[in-house]
Short mmCIF file of C-alpha atoms in Angstrom, two decimals:
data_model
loop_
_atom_site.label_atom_id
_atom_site.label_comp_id
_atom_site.label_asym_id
_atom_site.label_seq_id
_atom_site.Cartn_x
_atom_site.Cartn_y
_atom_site.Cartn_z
CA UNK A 222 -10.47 -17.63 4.80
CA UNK A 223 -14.15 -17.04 3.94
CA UNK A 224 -14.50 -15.29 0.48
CA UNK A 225 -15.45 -11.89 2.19
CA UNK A 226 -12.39 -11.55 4.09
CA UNK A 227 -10.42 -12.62 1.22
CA UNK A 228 -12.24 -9.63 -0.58
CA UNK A 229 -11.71 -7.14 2.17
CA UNK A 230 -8.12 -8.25 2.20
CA UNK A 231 -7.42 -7.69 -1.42
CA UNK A 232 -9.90 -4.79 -1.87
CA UNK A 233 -7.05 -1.84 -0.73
CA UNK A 234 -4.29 -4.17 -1.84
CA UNK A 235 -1.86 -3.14 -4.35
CA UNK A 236 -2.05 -7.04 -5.74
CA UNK A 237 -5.44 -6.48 -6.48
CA UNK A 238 -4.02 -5.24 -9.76
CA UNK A 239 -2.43 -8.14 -11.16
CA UNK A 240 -5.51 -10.29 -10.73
CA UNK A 241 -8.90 -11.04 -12.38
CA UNK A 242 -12.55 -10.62 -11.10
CA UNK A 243 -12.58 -14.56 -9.95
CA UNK A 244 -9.30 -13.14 -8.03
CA UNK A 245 -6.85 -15.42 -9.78
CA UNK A 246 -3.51 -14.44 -10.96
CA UNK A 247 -3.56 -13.05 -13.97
CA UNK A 248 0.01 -11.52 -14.06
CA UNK A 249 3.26 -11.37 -12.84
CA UNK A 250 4.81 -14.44 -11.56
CA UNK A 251 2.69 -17.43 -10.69
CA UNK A 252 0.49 -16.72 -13.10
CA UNK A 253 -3.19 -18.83 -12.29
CA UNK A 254 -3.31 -19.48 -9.26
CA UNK A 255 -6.08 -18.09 -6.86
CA UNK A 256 -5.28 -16.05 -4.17
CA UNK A 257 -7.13 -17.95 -1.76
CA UNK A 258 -4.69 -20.48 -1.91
CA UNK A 259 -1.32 -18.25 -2.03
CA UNK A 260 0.10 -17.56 1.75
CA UNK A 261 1.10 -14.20 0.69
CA UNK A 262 -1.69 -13.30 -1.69
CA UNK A 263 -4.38 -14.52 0.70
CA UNK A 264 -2.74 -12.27 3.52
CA UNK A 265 -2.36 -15.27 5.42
CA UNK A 266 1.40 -14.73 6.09
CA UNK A 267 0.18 -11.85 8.08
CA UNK A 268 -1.51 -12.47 11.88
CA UNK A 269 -2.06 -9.52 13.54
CA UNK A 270 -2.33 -10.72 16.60
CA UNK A 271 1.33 -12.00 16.42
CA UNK A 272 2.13 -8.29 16.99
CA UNK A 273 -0.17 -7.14 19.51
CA UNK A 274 2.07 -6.36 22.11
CA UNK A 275 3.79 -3.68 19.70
CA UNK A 276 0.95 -1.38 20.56
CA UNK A 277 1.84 1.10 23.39
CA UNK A 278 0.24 4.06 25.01
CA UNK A 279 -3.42 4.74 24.89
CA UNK A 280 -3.37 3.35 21.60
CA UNK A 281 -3.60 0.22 23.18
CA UNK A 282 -6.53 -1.08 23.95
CA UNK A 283 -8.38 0.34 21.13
CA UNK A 284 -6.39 -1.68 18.65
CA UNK A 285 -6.90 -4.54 20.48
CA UNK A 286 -10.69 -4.13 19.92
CA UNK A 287 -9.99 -3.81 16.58
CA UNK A 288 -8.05 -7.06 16.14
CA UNK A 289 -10.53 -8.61 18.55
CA UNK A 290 -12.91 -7.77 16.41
CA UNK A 291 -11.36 -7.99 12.34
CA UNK A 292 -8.10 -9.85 12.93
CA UNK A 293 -9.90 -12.94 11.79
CA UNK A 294 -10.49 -11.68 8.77
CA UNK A 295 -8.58 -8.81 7.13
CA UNK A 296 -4.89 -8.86 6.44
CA UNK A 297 -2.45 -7.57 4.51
CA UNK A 298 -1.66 -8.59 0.88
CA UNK A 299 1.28 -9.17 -0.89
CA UNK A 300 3.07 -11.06 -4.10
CA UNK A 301 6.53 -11.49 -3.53
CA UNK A 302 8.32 -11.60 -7.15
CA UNK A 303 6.00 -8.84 -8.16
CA UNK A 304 7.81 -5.65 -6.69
CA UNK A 305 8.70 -4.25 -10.06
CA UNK A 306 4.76 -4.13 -11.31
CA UNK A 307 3.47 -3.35 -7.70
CA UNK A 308 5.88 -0.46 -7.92
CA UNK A 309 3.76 0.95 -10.77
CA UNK A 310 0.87 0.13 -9.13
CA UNK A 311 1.74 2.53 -6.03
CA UNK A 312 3.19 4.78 -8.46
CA UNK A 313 -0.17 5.56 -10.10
CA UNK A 314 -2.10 5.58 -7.33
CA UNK A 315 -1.57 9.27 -6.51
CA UNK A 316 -4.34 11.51 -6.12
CA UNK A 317 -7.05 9.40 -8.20
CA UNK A 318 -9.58 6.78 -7.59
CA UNK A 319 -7.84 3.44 -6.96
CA UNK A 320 -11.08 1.03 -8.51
CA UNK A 321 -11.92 3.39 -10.89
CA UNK A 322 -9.01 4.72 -12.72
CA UNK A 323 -5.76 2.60 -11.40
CA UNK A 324 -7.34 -0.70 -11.90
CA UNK A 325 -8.28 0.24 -15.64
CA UNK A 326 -4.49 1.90 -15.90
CA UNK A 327 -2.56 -0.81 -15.07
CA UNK A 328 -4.65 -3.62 -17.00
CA UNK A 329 -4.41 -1.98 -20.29
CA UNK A 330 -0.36 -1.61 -19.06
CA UNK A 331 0.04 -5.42 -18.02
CA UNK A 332 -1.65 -6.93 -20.66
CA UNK A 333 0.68 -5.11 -23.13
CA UNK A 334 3.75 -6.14 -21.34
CA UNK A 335 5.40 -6.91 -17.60
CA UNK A 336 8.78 -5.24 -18.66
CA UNK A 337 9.50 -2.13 -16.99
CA UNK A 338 11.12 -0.68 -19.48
CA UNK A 339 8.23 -1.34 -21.89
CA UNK A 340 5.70 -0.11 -19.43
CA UNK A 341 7.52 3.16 -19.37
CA UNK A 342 7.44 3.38 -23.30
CA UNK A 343 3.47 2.59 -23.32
CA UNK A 344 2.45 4.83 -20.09
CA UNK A 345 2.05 7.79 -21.76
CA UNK A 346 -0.40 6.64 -24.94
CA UNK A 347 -2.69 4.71 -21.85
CA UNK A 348 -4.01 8.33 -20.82
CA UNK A 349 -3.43 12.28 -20.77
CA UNK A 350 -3.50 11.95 -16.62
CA UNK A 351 -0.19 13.30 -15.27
CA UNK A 352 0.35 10.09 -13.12
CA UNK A 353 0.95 8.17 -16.56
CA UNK A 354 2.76 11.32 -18.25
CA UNK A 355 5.00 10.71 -15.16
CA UNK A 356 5.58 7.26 -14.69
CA UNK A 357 8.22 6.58 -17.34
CA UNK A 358 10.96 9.00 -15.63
CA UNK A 359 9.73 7.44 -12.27
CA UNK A 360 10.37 3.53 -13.57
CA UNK A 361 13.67 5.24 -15.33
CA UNK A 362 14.94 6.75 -11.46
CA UNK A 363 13.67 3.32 -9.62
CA UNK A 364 15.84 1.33 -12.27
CA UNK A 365 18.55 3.43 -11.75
CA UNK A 366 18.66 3.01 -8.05
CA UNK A 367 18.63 -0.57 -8.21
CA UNK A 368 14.96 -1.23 -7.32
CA UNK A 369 15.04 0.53 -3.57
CA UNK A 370 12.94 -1.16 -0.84
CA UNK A 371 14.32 1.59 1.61
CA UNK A 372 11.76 4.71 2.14
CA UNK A 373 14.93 7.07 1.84
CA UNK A 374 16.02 5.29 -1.62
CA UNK A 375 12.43 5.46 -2.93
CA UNK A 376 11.78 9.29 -1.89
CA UNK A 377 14.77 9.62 -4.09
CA UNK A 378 12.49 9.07 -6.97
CA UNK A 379 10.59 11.99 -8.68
CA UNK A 380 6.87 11.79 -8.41
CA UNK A 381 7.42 9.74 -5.40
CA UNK A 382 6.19 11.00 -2.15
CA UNK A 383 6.03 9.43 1.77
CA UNK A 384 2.43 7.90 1.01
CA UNK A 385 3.54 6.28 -2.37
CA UNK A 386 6.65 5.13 -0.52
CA UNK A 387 4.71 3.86 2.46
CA UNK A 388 2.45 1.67 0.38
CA UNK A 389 5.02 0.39 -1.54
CA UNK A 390 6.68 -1.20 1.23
CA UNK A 391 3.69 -2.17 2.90
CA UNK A 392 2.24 -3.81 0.32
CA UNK A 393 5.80 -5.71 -0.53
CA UNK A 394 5.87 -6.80 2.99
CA UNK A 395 6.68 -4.28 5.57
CA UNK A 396 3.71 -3.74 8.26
CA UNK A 397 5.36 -0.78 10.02
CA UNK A 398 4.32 0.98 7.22
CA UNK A 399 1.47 3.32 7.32
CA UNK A 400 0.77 5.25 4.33
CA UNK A 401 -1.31 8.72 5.51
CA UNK A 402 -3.84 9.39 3.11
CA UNK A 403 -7.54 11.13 3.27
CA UNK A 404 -8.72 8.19 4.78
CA UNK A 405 -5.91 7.24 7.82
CA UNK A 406 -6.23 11.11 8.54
CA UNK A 407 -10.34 11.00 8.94
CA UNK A 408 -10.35 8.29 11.20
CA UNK A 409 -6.91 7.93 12.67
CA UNK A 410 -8.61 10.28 15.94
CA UNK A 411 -10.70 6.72 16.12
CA UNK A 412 -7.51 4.90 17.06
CA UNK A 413 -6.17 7.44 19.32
CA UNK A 414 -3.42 9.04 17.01
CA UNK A 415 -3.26 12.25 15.72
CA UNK A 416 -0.94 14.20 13.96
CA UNK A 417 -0.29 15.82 10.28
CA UNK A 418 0.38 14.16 7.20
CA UNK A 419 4.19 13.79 6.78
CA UNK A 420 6.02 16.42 4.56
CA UNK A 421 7.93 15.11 1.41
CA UNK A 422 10.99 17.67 1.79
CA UNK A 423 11.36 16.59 5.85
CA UNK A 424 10.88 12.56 4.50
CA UNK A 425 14.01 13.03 2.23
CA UNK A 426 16.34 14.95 4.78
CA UNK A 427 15.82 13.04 7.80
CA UNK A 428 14.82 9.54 9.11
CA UNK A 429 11.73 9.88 11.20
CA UNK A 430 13.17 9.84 14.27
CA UNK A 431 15.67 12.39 13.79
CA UNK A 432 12.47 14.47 11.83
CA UNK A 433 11.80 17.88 13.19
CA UNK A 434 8.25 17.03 12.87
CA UNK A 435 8.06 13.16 13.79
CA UNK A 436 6.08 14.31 17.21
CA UNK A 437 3.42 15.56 15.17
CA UNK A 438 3.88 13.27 12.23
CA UNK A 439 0.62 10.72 12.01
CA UNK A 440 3.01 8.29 9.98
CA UNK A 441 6.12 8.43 12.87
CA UNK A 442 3.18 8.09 15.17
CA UNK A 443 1.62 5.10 13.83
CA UNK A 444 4.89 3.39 13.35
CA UNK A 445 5.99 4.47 17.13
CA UNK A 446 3.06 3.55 18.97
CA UNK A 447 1.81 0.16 16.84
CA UNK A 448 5.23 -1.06 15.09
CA UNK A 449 4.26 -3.72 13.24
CA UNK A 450 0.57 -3.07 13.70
CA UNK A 451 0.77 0.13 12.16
CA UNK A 452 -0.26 -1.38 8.17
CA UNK A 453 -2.79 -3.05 9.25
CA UNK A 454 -4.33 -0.47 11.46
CA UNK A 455 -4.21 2.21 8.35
CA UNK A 456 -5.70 -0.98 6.15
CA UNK A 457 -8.57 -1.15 8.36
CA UNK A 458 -9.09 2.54 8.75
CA UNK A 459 -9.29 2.93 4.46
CA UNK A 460 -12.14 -0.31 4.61
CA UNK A 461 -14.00 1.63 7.67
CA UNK A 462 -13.58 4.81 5.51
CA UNK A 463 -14.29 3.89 2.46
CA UNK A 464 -17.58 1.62 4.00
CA UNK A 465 -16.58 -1.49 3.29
CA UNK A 466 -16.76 -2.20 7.06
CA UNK A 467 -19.08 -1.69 9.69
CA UNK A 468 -18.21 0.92 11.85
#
């Protein structure tokens, strides 16, 4: 992997947090090694094209361009043994600038400690912004419920909606996810889906399929008509969005 994809990789990742401008690990576990040369890190555990054939309808052939054309080179990055400081990571992410503010966030967090608990203590004196004011009694319900990695266990957590659920999982290893944010809404029309942005209260009564709203749900969408593609599609749709990739 050439060191632009490796940056286009890591650049929406949620492991992008626990690592240094060189891109080495600079917390969690296996702490110095690049990501270049970690399979899960790197994204390399991740080949899109091993999934192609989950894509259906006339969403098709478009994503096939679209692995045609960036499969090569963007994938999806993850840091297994990391899920507790990724989960503050996703946590935080709400309604703010990911580069600007997160990345600041959870480096003054990590570098004070890696325990949960103490991370909940030290959120609050970080900033005034309500996503650290919140965090502690979010890391307090995801303790209590034994560290979920099921969407209906994490929307159990206050502060926690379907897009901070959705990139949670996906970025701890589960590419049906599709987290619908500003971005995956502005250019999902690109990819043939459409749909609205899933609704927090539906999320916690009902599994999508059984959702009153999952046939006009962009998330049960994506899921339904790319499976496992469905991650990766809504990673390349932030980089398009956000410029980092020509159109």
């Amino acid at each position: 992997m050439n060191s632009d994809c490796l940056r286009l990789t890591l650049y929406p990742s949620l492991t992008l947090a626990l690592l240094d401008e060189r891109y080495v690990k600079i917390f969690g576990v296996r702490k110095g090694v690049a990501a270049q040369d970690d399979h899960y890190i790197s994204g390399r555990w991740y080949n899109p094209w091993r999934y192609i054939n989950d894509a259906e309808g006339k969403t098709r052939d478009i994503v096939h361009q679209l692995v045609e054309r960036y499969g090569g080179c963007v994938s999806i990055s993850t840091s297994p043994g990391d899920e507790d400081l990724l989960f503050v990571v996703a946590f935080l992410t709400q309604n703010t600038d990911y580069h600007g503010n997160v990345l600041r966030w959870t480096r003054r967090l990590f570098q004070r400690s890696e325990d949960l608990r103490r991370i909940a203590q030290l959120a609050p004196s970080v900033g005034r912004s309500y996503q650290l004011q919140r965090l502690p009694q979010a890391i307090q319900d995801f303790t209590a419920l034994g560290k979920p990695r099921a969407r209906d266990e994490l929307l159990k957590i206050r502060g926690v909606g379907p897009k901070v659920a959705d990139l949670y999982l996906l970025y701890t290893g589960d590419p049906t996810s599709a987290p619908v944010d500003k971005h995956f809404m502005r250019t999902a029309p690109k990819l043939g889906l459409s749909g609205e942005a899933p609704r927090a209260e539906l999320c916690r009564r009902y599994t999508c399929g059984r959702c009153p709203l999952s046939a006009r749900c962009l998330r049960a969408e994506a899921t339904r008509r790319l499976g496992r593609l469905a991650g990766w599609a809504q990673t390349i749709s932030y980089l398009l969005d956000k410029g980092q990739l020509p159109a």
